[in-house]
Amino acid sequence: MRFRPRFLLLCGTAAAAALTAGVALIGTAEAATTLGASAAQSGRYFGTAVAAGKLGDSTYTGILTREFNMITPENEMKWDATEPSQGRFTFTNGDRIVAQAQSNGSRVRGHNLLWHAQQPSWVAGLSGSALRSAMINHVTQVASHYKGKIYAWDVVNEAFADGGSGGRRDSNLQRTGNDWIEAAFRAAHTADPGAKLCYNDYNTDGVNAKSTGVYNMVADFKARGVPIDCVGFQSHLGTSIPGDYQANLQRFANLGVDVQITELDVAQGGNQANIYATVTKACMAVSRCTGITVWGIRDSDSWRTGENPLLFDASGNKKAAYTSVLNALNAGGGTSGSSPTTPASGGCNASVSLNSWNGGYTASVHVTAGAAAVNGWTVTVTLPSGGAVTGVWNATNSGSTFRNVGYNAQIPAGGSTDFGFQGTGTGPTATPTCRVG
Ligand code: G2I
């Protein structure tokens, strides 16, 4: 009788080993055939917005469970849905979507805790400190309800103005004080410390006044220790895409946050498949771009009625845009969360890129290991006189000398890491020096 369990255990182990080997072989020999599996090959996800009211549609759920491994509730976690009257919370539809995701091994992007739109009507009766406390209570209650179940929250959605100002959008939330965004991030962090906390917006898909306004806020948050982990680029695109789409993602990533494509849809036209491919390749090329979400499954599910902006037609058939995305995912790119490789010699190198304005700047510094792994690094920059460093992220500094912190001391051979700082006056323009140790 004693043999049997042992024998079974041996068989089980051997079978598991064979299975693992088989999976590994398939993984290297053949391209993955679904969006989620293809994205997962580089550590990324591929997601979609989901409406709870459609979960009874078997064509819809069939595509959902086959293709996607991240879900964003399209409307079910918004303020009007979750707190229809003050202090009375309803999570039924949001919970249905979380359950759907969990049953399929998918993760959830929470959308969203605060937005100027889709507020319940009672909010309109509040202003000042009463609105500020209601707002914080909302963030706390919703993030607490979903604690441990959310990969990333869009803590604040669409808080910047369109046009050339680069400033905040006027809203009831903004009128409670300019610090409402950081107050929301701090409350969300307290309620669910394990969730990544994102700022999410549209028309920020290239380098422009609006995206630079967001960029400056994120740099400021990183410098002051406000808990922000990621920036979402909605990417509701028409028939063209900004030429600096990838560069824009990269400049945010260089601030030390993840970037995600959060609501992708592209007007149908001659370029649709190409634009989808360009977006996918850009994410694949940015190591901190952790995934892509499209804003619906079939064209008939889209909020953009008549524009057919999604990857599946109304009958659930794959479109050309689907194939272009799948191919771009399978072509690979940088591994999500890892760093690009470069030089051949030992030691380390550093380069700096600046975002300057009248009287101040943020500097992003890229530190690259040579042929040997680095354990501890020191970068020295040349700062023009008259200025001061006012904040540092992903490093510590003494004047113009910057050292690694614990989590980025080790850089693998050929790998890299990024830190940054903010200052008054004029930023460094000369190439910094880097030494190991
Ligand atoms: O507007 C497109 C997206 C822009 N970024 C933020 C997203 O949250 C936003 O999503 C859309 C949803 O796709 C729509 O489904 O947000 C809209 C509201 O601003 C959603 O539309 C609303 C309708 O306006 C309501 O009449 C309807 O009751 O959807 C509701 C639920 O079906």
XYZ file of N, CA and C and ligand atoms in Angstrom, residues 74-75 78 111-112 115 117-118 157-158 200 202 234 236 263 295 303, ligand 1:
83
model
N -16.254 48.898 -18.027
C -16.424 50.101 -18.857
C -17.104 51.224 -18.076
N -18.060 50.898 -17.243
C -18.782 51.917 -16.460
C -19.048 51.511 -15.012
N -17.443 53.298 -11.812
C -17.436 54.760 -11.757
C -18.287 55.242 -10.579
N -11.472 51.191 -12.923
C -11.708 52.433 -13.677
C -13.037 52.999 -13.252
N -13.140 54.158 -12.717
C -12.074 54.942 -12.128
C -12.561 55.462 -10.798
N -13.439 61.291 -11.368
C -13.547 61.852 -12.717
C -14.540 62.991 -12.652
N -16.679 63.580 -14.897
C -17.904 63.108 -15.552
C -18.454 61.886 -14.813
N -19.668 61.505 -15.189
C -20.323 60.336 -14.587
C -20.279 60.351 -13.056
N -9.006 60.400 -13.404
C -9.216 60.316 -14.849
C -9.422 61.716 -15.425
N -8.671 62.046 -16.454
C -8.944 63.225 -17.300
C -9.001 64.538 -16.531
N -4.813 58.718 -15.597
C -5.267 58.281 -16.925
C -5.860 59.474 -17.684
N -6.724 61.344 -21.994
C -6.768 61.237 -23.466
C -6.110 62.472 -24.077
N -5.016 56.843 -22.947
C -6.251 56.235 -23.439
C -6.129 55.822 -24.901
N -7.622 57.014 -27.766
C -8.787 57.021 -28.662
C -8.327 57.751 -29.926
N -7.296 52.591 -23.283
C -8.646 52.614 -23.874
C -8.552 52.631 -25.400
N -10.861 49.383 -26.018
C -12.064 49.855 -25.329
C -13.310 49.173 -25.894
N -18.341 52.513 -27.831
C -19.008 53.794 -27.570
C -18.949 54.684 -28.818
O -16.005 58.328 -23.491
C -15.135 57.289 -23.760
C -14.243 56.975 -22.586
C -13.297 58.150 -22.339
N -12.400 57.864 -21.244
C -13.038 57.450 -19.997
C -14.007 56.303 -20.228
O -14.661 56.002 -19.022
C -15.011 56.660 -21.298
O -15.905 55.538 -21.417
C -17.215 55.811 -21.791
C -17.990 54.523 -21.902
O -17.412 53.747 -22.910
C -19.450 54.812 -22.249
O -20.200 53.604 -22.161
O -17.805 56.667 -20.859
C -19.112 57.053 -21.244
C -19.651 58.100 -20.290
O -18.933 59.262 -20.361
C -20.016 55.841 -21.296
O -21.310 56.213 -21.771
C -22.344 56.039 -20.880
C -23.541 56.788 -21.432
O -23.188 58.160 -21.569
C -24.687 56.645 -20.522
O -25.820 57.255 -21.089
C -24.939 55.182 -20.213
O -25.936 55.058 -19.223
O -22.677 54.691 -20.694
C -23.664 54.512 -19.730
C -23.830 53.015 -19.446
O -24.157 52.347 -20.624
